[in-house]
CSV table of N, CA and C in Angstrom, one decimal:
chain,number,residue,atom,x,y,z
F,1,ARG,N,84.0,111.8,212.3
F,1,ARG,CA,84.3,110.4,212.1
F,1,ARG,C,85.7,110.2,211.6
F,2,SER,N,86.4,109.2,212.0
F,2,SER,CA,87.8,109.0,211.6
F,2,SER,C,87.9,108.7,210.1
F,3,SER,N,86.8,108.0,209.5
F,3,SER,CA,86.9,107.7,208.1
F,3,SER,C,86.9,109.0,207.2
F,4,ASP,N,86.1,110.0,207.7
F,4,ASP,CA,86.1,111.3,207.0
F,4,ASP,C,87.5,112.0,207.0
F,5,LEU,N,88.1,112.0,208.2
F,5,LEU,CA,89.4,112.6,208.3
F,5,LEU,C,90.4,111.9,207.5
F,6,ALA,N,90.4,110.5,207.6
F,6,ALA,CA,91.4,109.8,206.8
F,6,ALA,C,91.2,110.0,205.3
F,7,ALA,N,89.9,110.1,204.8
F,7,ALA,CA,89.6,110.3,203.4
F,7,ALA,C,90.1,111.7,203.0
F,8,GLU,N,89.9,112.7,203.9
F,8,GLU,CA,90.3,114.0,203.6
F,8,GLU,C,91.8,114.1,203.5
F,9,LYS,N,92.5,113.3,204.2
F,9,LYS,CA,94.0,113.2,204.2
F,9,LYS,C,94.5,112.4,203.0
F,10,GLY,N,93.6,111.8,202.2
F,10,GLY,CA,94.1,111.1,201.0
F,10,GLY,C,94.1,109.6,201.2
F,11,ASN,N,93.6,109.0,202.3
F,11,ASN,CA,93.5,107.6,202.4
F,11,ASN,C,92.6,106.9,201.4
F,12,LEU,N,93.2,106.2,200.5
F,12,LEU,CA,92.4,105.6,199.4
F,12,LEU,C,91.3,104.7,199.9
F,13,ASN,N,91.5,103.8,200.9
F,13,ASN,CA,90.5,102.9,201.4
F,13,ASN,C,89.4,103.7,202.1
F,14,ALA,N,89.7,104.8,202.8
F,14,ALA,CA,88.7,105.6,203.4
F,14,ALA,C,87.8,106.3,202.4
F,15,GLN,N,88.4,106.7,201.3
F,15,GLN,CA,87.7,107.4,200.2
F,15,GLN,C,86.7,106.5,199.6
F,16,VAL,N,87.1,105.2,199.3
F,16,VAL,CA,86.2,104.2,198.7
F,16,VAL,C,85.1,103.9,199.7
F,17,ALA,N,85.5,103.8,201.0
F,17,ALA,CA,84.4,103.5,202.0
F,17,ALA,C,83.4,104.6,202.0
F,18,LEU,N,83.8,105.8,202.0
F,18,LEU,CA,82.9,106.9,202.1
F,18,LEU,C,82.0,107.0,200.8
F,19,GLY,N,82.7,106.7,199.7
F,19,GLY,CA,81.9,106.6,198.4
F,19,GLY,C,80.8,105.6,198.5
F,20,TRP,N,81.1,104.5,199.1
F,20,TRP,CA,80.0,103.4,199.2
F,20,TRP,C,79.0,103.9,200.3
F,21,MET,N,79.4,104.4,201.4
F,21,MET,CA,78.5,104.8,202.4
F,21,MET,C,77.5,105.9,201.9
F,22,TYR,N,78.0,106.8,201.2
F,22,TYR,CA,77.1,107.8,200.6
F,22,TYR,C,76.2,107.2,199.6
F,23,PHE,N,76.7,106.3,198.8
F,23,PHE,CA,75.9,105.7,197.7
F,23,PHE,C,74.8,104.9,198.3
F,24,ASP,N,75.1,104.1,199.3
F,24,ASP,CA,74.2,103.2,199.9
F,24,ASP,C,73.4,103.7,201.1
F,25,GLY,N,73.8,104.9,201.6
F,25,GLY,CA,73.1,105.4,202.8
F,25,GLY,C,73.4,104.7,204.1
F,26,GLN,N,74.6,104.1,204.1
F,26,GLN,CA,75.0,103.3,205.3
F,26,GLN,C,75.6,104.3,206.4
F,27,GLY,N,74.8,104.6,207.4
F,27,GLY,CA,75.3,105.5,208.4
F,27,GLY,C,75.2,107.0,208.0
F,28,LEU,N,74.9,107.2,206.8
F,28,LEU,CA,74.8,108.6,206.3
F,28,LEU,C,73.5,108.7,205.5
F,29,VAL,N,73.1,109.9,205.2
F,29,VAL,CA,72.0,110.2,204.3
F,29,VAL,C,72.5,109.9,202.9
F,30,ARG,N,71.8,109.1,202.1
F,30,ARG,CA,72.2,108.8,200.8
F,30,ARG,C,72.4,110.1,200.0
F,31,ASN,N,73.6,110.2,199.3
F,31,ASN,CA,73.9,111.4,198.6
F,31,ASN,C,74.8,111.0,197.4
F,32,LEU,N,74.3,111.0,196.2
F,32,LEU,CA,75.0,110.5,195.1
F,32,LEU,C,76.1,111.5,194.7
F,33,LYS,N,75.9,112.8,195.0
F,33,LYS,CA,76.9,113.8,194.6
F,33,LYS,C,78.2,113.6,195.5
F,34,GLU,N,78.0,113.3,196.8
F,34,GLU,CA,79.1,113.1,197.7
F,34,GLU,C,79.7,111.7,197.4
F,35,SER,N,78.9,110.7,197.0
F,35,SER,CA,79.5,109.4,196.6
F,35,SER,C,80.4,109.6,195.4
F,36,ALA,N,79.9,110.3,194.4
F,36,ALA,CA,80.8,110.5,193.2
F,36,ALA,C,82.0,111.3,193.6
F,37,PHE,N,81.9,112.3,194.5
F,37,PHE,CA,83.1,113.0,194.9
F,37,PHE,C,84.2,112.1,195.5
F,38,TRP,N,83.8,111.2,196.4
F,38,TRP,CA,84.8,110.4,197.1
F,38,TRP,C,85.3,109.3,196.1
F,39,TYR,N,84.4,108.7,195.3
F,39,TYR,CA,84.9,107.8,194.3
F,39,TYR,C,85.9,108.4,193.3
F,40,SER,N,85.6,109.7,192.9
F,40,SER,CA,86.5,110.4,192.0
F,40,SER,C,87.9,110.6,192.6
F,41,LYS,N,87.9,110.9,193.9
F,41,LYS,CA,89.2,111.0,194.7
F,41,LYS,C,90.0,109.7,194.6
F,42,ALA,N,89.3,108.6,194.9
F,42,ALA,CA,90.0,107.3,194.9
F,42,ALA,C,90.4,107.0,193.5
F,43,ALA,N,89.6,107.2,192.5
F,43,ALA,CA,89.9,106.9,191.1
F,43,ALA,C,91.2,107.8,190.7
F,44,ALA,N,91.2,109.0,191.1
F,44,ALA,CA,92.4,109.9,190.8
F,44,ALA,C,93.7,109.3,191.4
F,45,GLN,N,93.6,108.5,192.4
F,45,GLN,CA,94.8,107.8,193.0
F,45,GLN,C,95.1,106.5,192.3
F,46,GLY,N,94.3,106.2,191.3
F,46,GLY,CA,94.6,104.9,190.5
F,46,GLY,C,93.7,103.7,190.9
F,47,ASP,N,92.7,103.9,191.7
F,47,ASP,CA,91.8,102.8,192.1
F,47,ASP,C,90.9,102.5,190.9
F,48,ILE,N,91.1,101.5,190.1
F,48,ILE,CA,90.4,101.2,188.9
F,48,ILE,C,88.9,100.9,189.2
F,49,LYS,N,88.7,100.1,190.3
F,49,LYS,CA,87.3,99.8,190.6
F,49,LYS,C,86.5,101.0,191.0
F,50,ALA,N,87.1,102.0,191.7
F,50,ALA,CA,86.5,103.2,192.0
F,50,ALA,C,86.1,104.0,190.8
F,51,GLY,N,87.0,104.0,189.8
F,51,GLY,CA,86.7,104.6,188.5
F,51,GLY,C,85.5,104.0,187.8
F,52,GLN,N,85.4,102.7,187.9
F,52,GLN,CA,84.3,102.0,187.2
F,52,GLN,C,83.0,102.3,188.0
F,53,ILE,N,83.0,102.3,189.3
F,53,ILE,CA,81.8,102.6,190.1
F,53,ILE,C,81.4,104.0,189.8
F,54,LEU,N,82.4,104.9,189.7
F,54,LEU,CA,82.1,106.4,189.5
F,54,LEU,C,81.3,106.6,188.3
F,55,LYS,N,81.6,105.8,187.2
F,55,LYS,CA,80.8,106.0,186.0
F,55,LYS,C,79.4,105.6,186.2
F,56,ARG,N,79.2,104.6,187.0
F,56,ARG,CA,77.8,104.1,187.3
F,56,ARG,C,77.0,105.1,188.2
F,57,VAL,N,77.7,105.6,189.2
F,57,VAL,CA,77.1,106.6,190.1
F,57,VAL,C,76.7,107.8,189.3
F,58,LYS,N,77.4,108.2,188.3
F,58,LYS,CA,77.1,109.4,187.6
F,58,LYS,C,76.0,109.3,186.5
F,59,LEU,N,75.6,108.0,186.3
F,59,LEU,CA,74.5,107.8,185.3
F,59,LEU,C,73.2,108.3,185.9
F,60,PRO,N,72.4,108.9,185.0
F,60,PRO,CA,71.1,109.3,185.5
F,60,PRO,C,70.3,108.1,186.1
F,61,ALA,N,69.5,108.4,187.1
F,61,ALA,CA,68.8,107.3,187.9
F,61,ALA,C,68.0,106.4,187.0
F,62,HIS,N,67.4,106.9,185.9
F,62,HIS,CA,66.6,106.1,185.1
F,62,HIS,C,67.4,105.1,184.2
F,63,ARG,N,68.7,105.4,184.1
F,63,ARG,CA,69.5,104.5,183.3
F,63,ARG,C,70.4,103.6,184.2
F,64,ALA,N,70.7,104.0,185.4
F,64,ALA,CA,71.7,103.3,186.2
F,64,ALA,C,71.1,102.0,186.8
F,65,GLY,N,69.8,101.9,187.0
F,65,GLY,CA,69.3,100.7,187.6
F,65,GLY,C,69.8,100.6,189.1
F,66,HIS,N,70.2,99.5,189.5
F,66,HIS,CA,70.8,99.3,190.8
F,66,HIS,C,72.1,98.7,190.6
F,67,LEU,N,73.0,98.9,191.5
F,67,LEU,CA,74.4,98.4,191.4
F,67,LEU,C,74.5,97.1,192.1
């Protein structure tokens, strides 16, 4: 997928998109570990919202509720 390649090359928007897709299971199998990985990449580039979402993704399921 082009979004995977763009994210791997450091495209911030693609990283956020993949973070969401893995979180929500949109077109991919839901995978919170992968979601956190891509949100952390975006947060490292300065995306504040990605950093906030990352904190919520990393919460244990019984505490996180739904986003």
